Amino acid sequence: MLDLFADEHPWQEPLGPGAAILRRFAIAHADTLLADIASVAAISPFRQMVTPGGYTMSVAMTNCGALGWTTDLHGYLYSPNDPQTNQHWPAMPDSFRLLADRAAREAGYPHFRPDACLINRYGVGSKLSLHQDKDEHEMRAPIVSVSLGLPAIFQFGGLHRSDPLQRVLLEHGDVVVWGGESRLFYHGIQPLKEGFHPATGRFRLNLTFRQVCKNE
Ligand code: SIN
Ligand code: FE2
């Protein structure tokens, strides 16, 4: 079959102040990233976290890196340990670190040194309600988000929950980077539609890289 997209080169679309979509930026590395996600999940399995309000999230999550994002009865926190295994989160694979650094650089953020990577797994109907990424201490560093597998609609708003939302379809290999003026912009993922992707089957996987600890 003729593959119309085999020679597609990545291209960049502006999303907001300090924010851009790097279309297909990760596509050439998708297989490695997916294999590395499986290795991480073999140590720290995907789980549906429960919010402090008692709501079970529809997205399944795990982490890798020095710190991992998690929930407990009191709130959201970054912890060096996986509360389910009582061990450190798995180390961040080199493939992750390299891609995050290249993507950040491409979007105008050189020297991105993430110490946390949240891995989200969306099944049919899974969603992430509108929120800000505000549990990190280093707000000068951007968020780098990598989409793999089934497409999803990403909502990107402003500093206030009520600000108008852009809705963009994120597809396999797309990377979104937001920082600077848009670092604290509200964002979310609309409920995943049923489908099948050759690389991930009935799921969408997303990596979000964060720098939690402050640079000296
Ligand atoms: C997130 O906001 O943490 C994830 C966004 C996404 O899944 O694209
Ligand atoms: Fe987020």
mmCIF file of C-alpha atoms and ligand atoms in Angstrom:
data_model
loop_
_atom_site.group_PDB
_atom_site.id
_atom_site.type_symbol
_atom_site.label_atom_id
_atom_site.label_comp_id
_atom_site.label_asym_id
_atom_site.label_seq_id
_atom_site.Cartn_x
_atom_site.Cartn_y
_atom_site.Cartn_z
ATOM 1 C CA MET A 1 0.000 0.000 0.000
ATOM 2 C CA LEU A 2 1.219 3.500 -0.787
ATOM 3 C CA ASP A 3 2.136 5.222 2.466
ATOM 4 C CA LEU A 4 1.399 8.887 1.945
ATOM 5 C CA PHE A 5 2.987 9.840 5.248
ATOM 6 C CA ALA A 6 6.251 7.912 5.058
ATOM 7 C CA ASP A 7 8.244 10.958 4.016
ATOM 8 C CA GLU A 8 6.398 13.472 6.117
ATOM 9 C CA HIS A 9 8.793 15.814 7.867
ATOM 10 C CA PRO A 10 7.902 17.392 11.206
ATOM 11 C CA TRP A 11 6.468 20.885 11.084
ATOM 12 C CA GLN A 12 5.671 23.459 13.746
ATOM 13 C CA GLU A 13 2.345 25.162 14.534
ATOM 14 C CA PRO A 14 2.107 28.073 17.004
ATOM 15 C CA LEU A 15 -0.356 27.441 19.833
ATOM 16 C CA GLY A 16 0.005 30.495 22.078
ATOM 17 C CA PRO A 17 2.616 32.746 23.710
ATOM 18 C CA GLY A 18 5.558 30.428 24.405
ATOM 19 C CA ALA A 19 3.601 27.401 23.149
ATOM 20 C CA ALA A 20 3.894 25.333 19.978
ATOM 21 C CA ILE A 21 2.889 22.003 18.468
ATOM 22 C CA LEU A 22 5.757 20.076 16.883
ATOM 23 C CA ARG A 23 3.804 17.887 14.504
ATOM 24 C CA ARG A 24 5.142 14.310 14.108
ATOM 25 C CA PHE A 25 8.326 15.314 15.929
ATOM 26 C CA ALA A 26 8.483 11.995 17.836
ATOM 27 C CA ILE A 27 7.233 9.701 15.078
ATOM 28 C CA ALA A 28 10.655 8.338 14.090
ATOM 29 C CA HIS A 29 11.275 7.296 17.718
ATOM 30 C CA ALA A 30 7.809 6.009 18.543
ATOM 31 C CA ASP A 31 8.718 2.318 18.640
ATOM 32 C CA THR A 32 11.620 2.918 21.025
ATOM 33 C CA LEU A 33 9.495 5.166 23.228
ATOM 34 C CA LEU A 34 6.726 2.550 23.382
ATOM 35 C CA ALA A 35 9.182 -0.237 24.247
ATOM 36 C CA ASP A 36 10.642 1.966 27.002
ATOM 37 C CA ILE A 37 7.144 2.747 28.331
ATOM 38 C CA ALA A 38 6.535 -1.009 28.592
ATOM 39 C CA SER A 39 9.801 -1.434 30.551
ATOM 40 C CA VAL A 40 8.816 1.336 32.967
ATOM 41 C CA ALA A 41 5.329 -0.145 33.420
ATOM 42 C CA ALA A 42 6.827 -3.584 34.121
ATOM 43 C CA ILE A 43 8.394 -2.063 37.273
ATOM 44 C CA SER A 44 5.820 0.616 38.194
ATOM 45 C CA PRO A 45 2.507 -0.526 36.689
ATOM 46 C CA PHE A 46 -0.188 1.751 35.281
ATOM 47 C CA ARG A 47 -2.831 2.522 37.898
ATOM 48 C CA GLN A 48 -5.889 4.737 38.170
ATOM 49 C CA MET A 49 -5.069 7.250 40.873
ATOM 50 C CA VAL A 50 -7.685 8.552 43.279
ATOM 51 C CA THR A 51 -7.926 12.323 43.735
ATOM 52 C CA PRO A 52 -8.013 13.857 47.245
ATOM 53 C CA GLY A 53 -11.744 14.358 46.607
ATOM 54 C CA GLY A 54 -12.208 10.591 46.215
ATOM 55 C CA TYR A 55 -12.642 10.551 42.438
ATOM 56 C CA THR A 56 -10.939 7.697 40.541
ATOM 57 C CA MET A 57 -9.225 9.157 37.485
ATOM 58 C CA SER A 58 -10.190 7.591 34.151
ATOM 59 C CA VAL A 59 -6.620 7.894 32.855
ATOM 60 C CA ALA A 60 -4.157 5.227 34.037
ATOM 61 C CA MET A 61 -0.790 6.645 35.095
ATOM 62 C CA THR A 62 2.742 5.770 36.001
ATOM 63 C CA ASN A 63 5.999 7.749 36.169
ATOM 64 C CA CYS A 64 9.703 7.570 35.587
ATOM 65 C CA GLY A 65 12.559 9.831 36.616
ATOM 66 C CA ALA A 66 13.829 11.102 39.969
ATOM 67 C CA LEU A 67 10.314 12.266 40.901
ATOM 68 C CA GLY A 68 6.831 11.084 40.003
ATOM 69 C CA TRP A 69 3.482 12.850 40.154
ATOM 70 C CA THR A 70 0.995 11.153 42.401
ATOM 71 C CA THR A 71 -1.972 11.699 44.688
ATOM 72 C CA ASP A 72 -2.731 10.991 48.310
ATOM 73 C CA LEU A 73 -5.515 11.842 50.749
ATOM 74 C CA HIS A 74 -4.184 15.364 51.165
ATOM 75 C CA GLY A 75 -3.450 16.418 47.611
ATOM 76 C CA TYR A 76 -1.150 16.101 44.634
ATOM 77 C CA LEU A 77 2.554 15.708 45.141
ATOM 78 C CA TYR A 78 5.845 14.756 43.534
ATOM 79 C CA SER A 79 7.478 11.847 45.280
ATOM 80 C CA PRO A 80 10.773 9.973 44.702
ATOM 81 C CA ASN A 81 8.940 6.720 45.503
ATOM 82 C CA ASP A 82 6.100 4.906 43.832
ATOM 83 C CA PRO A 83 3.521 4.560 46.640
ATOM 84 C CA GLN A 84 2.401 1.237 45.150
ATOM 85 C CA THR A 85 5.814 -0.484 45.141
ATOM 86 C CA ASN A 86 7.490 1.583 47.888
ATOM 87 C CA GLN A 87 10.534 1.737 45.587
ATOM 88 C CA HIS A 88 11.969 4.590 43.563
ATOM 89 C CA TRP A 89 10.196 5.249 40.285
ATOM 90 C CA PRO A 90 12.092 3.639 37.371
ATOM 91 C CA ALA A 91 14.899 5.759 35.908
ATOM 92 C CA MET A 92 14.048 7.989 32.970
ATOM 93 C CA PRO A 93 15.107 6.141 29.787
ATOM 94 C CA ASP A 94 17.739 7.888 27.657
ATOM 95 C CA SER A 95 15.326 7.899 24.696
ATOM 96 C CA PHE A 96 12.881 9.995 26.769
ATOM 97 C CA ARG A 97 15.497 12.456 27.984
ATOM 98 C CA LEU A 98 16.942 12.987 24.509
ATOM 99 C CA LEU A 99 13.590 13.537 22.851
ATOM 100 C CA ALA A 100 12.396 15.936 25.568
ATOM 101 C CA ASP A 101 15.566 17.988 25.280
ATOM 102 C CA ARG A 102 15.424 18.111 21.457
ATOM 103 C CA ALA A 103 11.734 19.079 21.454
ATOM 104 C CA ALA A 104 12.197 21.810 24.071
ATOM 105 C CA ARG A 105 15.164 23.209 22.144
ATOM 106 C CA GLU A 106 13.179 23.178 18.891
ATOM 107 C CA ALA A 107 10.430 25.188 20.606
ATOM 108 C CA GLY A 108 12.887 27.753 21.967
ATOM 109 C CA TYR A 109 13.722 26.307 25.395
ATOM 110 C CA PRO A 110 17.367 25.181 25.424
ATOM 111 C CA HIS A 111 18.792 23.278 28.410
ATOM 112 C CA PHE A 112 15.565 21.533 29.443
ATOM 113 C CA ARG A 113 16.491 19.065 32.186
ATOM 114 C CA PRO A 114 13.300 17.256 33.234
ATOM 115 C CA ASP A 115 13.413 15.356 36.542
ATOM 116 C CA ALA A 116 9.920 13.875 36.182
ATOM 117 C CA CYS A 117 7.974 12.172 33.424
ATOM 118 C CA LEU A 118 4.307 11.335 33.921
ATOM 119 C CA ILE A 119 3.059 8.583 31.606
ATOM 120 C CA ASN A 120 -0.685 8.678 30.887
ATOM 121 C CA ARG A 121 -2.636 5.858 29.281
ATOM 122 C CA TYR A 122 -6.066 6.677 27.856
ATOM 123 C CA GLY A 123 -8.608 4.001 26.963
ATOM 124 C CA VAL A 124 -11.931 4.686 25.240
ATOM 125 C CA GLY A 125 -13.768 7.401 27.181
ATOM 126 C CA SER A 126 -10.754 8.399 29.318
ATOM 127 C CA LYS A 127 -10.333 12.125 29.721
ATOM 128 C CA LEU A 128 -8.335 14.677 31.644
ATOM 129 C CA SER A 129 -10.404 17.576 32.911
ATOM 130 C CA LEU A 130 -9.191 21.138 32.466
ATOM 131 C CA HIS A 131 -6.278 21.806 34.856
ATOM 132 C CA GLN A 132 -3.033 23.696 35.299
ATOM 133 C CA ASP A 133 0.335 21.978 35.817
ATOM 134 C CA LYS A 134 1.268 23.893 38.962
ATOM 135 C CA ASP A 135 2.820 21.387 41.358
ATOM 136 C CA GLU A 136 6.317 22.007 39.993
ATOM 137 C CA HIS A 137 8.742 24.457 41.653
ATOM 138 C CA GLU A 138 10.633 25.448 38.499
ATOM 139 C CA MET A 139 8.190 27.558 36.494
ATOM 140 C CA ARG A 140 10.903 28.786 34.112
ATOM 141 C CA ALA A 141 11.028 25.324 32.510
ATOM 142 C CA PRO A 142 8.368 24.338 29.958
ATOM 143 C CA ILE A 143 6.124 21.281 29.854
ATOM 144 C CA VAL A 144 6.889 18.896 26.993
ATOM 145 C CA SER A 145 4.072 16.534 26.062
ATOM 146 C CA VAL A 146 4.418 13.623 23.616
ATOM 147 C CA SER A 147 1.384 11.907 22.072
ATOM 148 C CA LEU A 148 1.467 8.299 20.869
ATOM 149 C CA GLY A 149 -1.199 6.055 19.382
ATOM 150 C CA LEU A 150 -4.866 6.996 19.082
ATOM 151 C CA PRO A 151 -5.652 10.669 18.406
ATOM 152 C CA ALA A 152 -7.259 12.892 21.038
ATOM 153 C CA ILE A 153 -8.590 16.407 21.253
ATOM 154 C CA PHE A 154 -6.395 18.654 23.390
ATOM 155 C CA GLN A 155 -7.947 21.742 24.932
ATOM 156 C CA PHE A 156 -5.671 24.707 25.509
ATOM 157 C CA GLY A 157 -7.009 27.800 27.262
ATOM 158 C CA GLY A 158 -5.469 30.628 29.230
ATOM 159 C CA LEU A 159 -4.541 31.607 32.781
ATOM 160 C CA HIS A 160 -8.171 31.478 33.911
ATOM 161 C CA ARG A 161 -10.437 28.461 33.800
ATOM 162 C CA SER A 162 -13.081 30.515 32.004
ATOM 163 C CA ASP A 163 -10.750 31.676 29.200
ATOM 164 C CA PRO A 164 -11.726 30.546 25.695
ATOM 165 C CA LEU A 165 -10.339 27.151 24.661
ATOM 166 C CA GLN A 166 -8.567 26.156 21.485
ATOM 167 C CA ARG A 167 -9.247 22.557 20.515
ATOM 168 C CA VAL A 168 -6.573 20.747 18.530
ATOM 169 C CA LEU A 169 -6.308 17.133 17.456
ATOM 170 C CA LEU A 170 -3.090 15.521 18.690
ATOM 171 C CA GLU A 171 -1.925 12.552 16.661
ATOM 172 C CA HIS A 172 0.740 9.859 16.865
ATOM 173 C CA GLY A 173 4.150 11.497 17.218
ATOM 174 C CA ASP A 174 2.931 15.031 17.915
ATOM 175 C CA VAL A 175 4.719 16.979 20.654
ATOM 176 C CA VAL A 176 3.292 20.016 22.446
ATOM 177 C CA VAL A 177 5.596 22.388 24.316
ATOM 178 C CA TRP A 178 4.256 25.153 26.539
ATOM 179 C CA GLY A 179 6.267 27.484 28.742
ATOM 180 C CA GLY A 180 6.998 31.147 29.385
ATOM 181 C CA GLU A 181 3.775 33.138 29.329
ATOM 182 C CA SER A 182 1.659 30.024 28.770
ATOM 183 C CA ARG A 183 3.366 27.802 31.352
ATOM 184 C CA LEU A 184 0.316 27.929 33.652
ATOM 185 C CA PHE A 185 -2.364 27.867 30.962
ATOM 186 C CA TYR A 186 -5.321 25.565 31.561
ATOM 187 C CA HIS A 187 -5.398 22.442 29.400
ATOM 188 C CA GLY A 188 -7.119 19.076 29.172
ATOM 189 C CA ILE A 189 -7.985 16.075 27.013
ATOM 190 C CA GLN A 190 -11.507 15.356 25.766
ATOM 191 C CA PRO A 191 -12.871 11.803 26.144
ATOM 192 C CA LEU A 192 -10.942 9.409 23.884
ATOM 193 C CA LYS A 193 -12.884 8.081 20.935
ATOM 194 C CA GLU A 194 -12.922 4.384 20.116
ATOM 195 C CA GLY A 195 -10.359 3.338 17.525
ATOM 196 C CA PHE A 196 -7.384 1.164 16.725
ATOM 197 C CA HIS A 197 -3.827 2.328 16.154
ATOM 198 C CA PRO A 198 -1.193 -0.058 14.767
ATOM 199 C CA ALA A 199 1.356 1.062 17.388
ATOM 200 C CA THR A 200 -0.810 1.113 20.533
ATOM 201 C CA GLY A 201 -4.021 -0.768 19.755
ATOM 202 C CA ARG A 202 -7.019 0.703 21.562
ATOM 203 C CA PHE A 203 -5.022 3.230 23.606
ATOM 204 C CA ARG A 204 -3.449 6.644 23.530
ATOM 205 C CA LEU A 205 -0.225 7.094 25.479
ATOM 206 C CA ASN A 206 1.127 10.448 26.535
ATOM 207 C CA LEU A 207 4.398 11.454 28.141
ATOM 208 C CA THR A 208 4.636 14.756 29.957
ATOM 209 C CA PHE A 209 8.080 15.922 30.960
ATOM 210 C CA ARG A 210 8.394 18.349 33.830
ATOM 211 C CA GLN A 211 11.188 20.037 35.698
ATOM 212 C CA VAL A 212 10.080 19.976 39.314
ATOM 213 C CA CYS A 213 13.163 21.081 41.239
ATOM 214 C CA LYS A 214 14.466 24.597 40.847
ATOM 215 C CA ASN A 215 17.636 25.194 38.853
ATOM 216 C CA GLU A 216 20.287 26.889 40.966
HETATM 217 C C1 SIN B 1 -1.386 16.313 30.896
HETATM 218 O O1 SIN B 1 -1.939 17.417 30.884
HETATM 219 O O2 SIN B 1 -0.749 15.919 31.890
HETATM 220 C C2 SIN B 1 -1.472 15.373 29.721
HETATM 221 C C3 SIN B 1 -1.969 15.968 28.473
HETATM 222 C C4 SIN B 1 -2.113 14.924 27.399
HETATM 223 O O3 SIN B 1 -2.428 13.752 27.668
HETATM 224 O O4 SIN B 1 -1.940 15.269 26.209
HETATM 225 FE FE FE2 B 2 -1.315 18.743 32.495
#
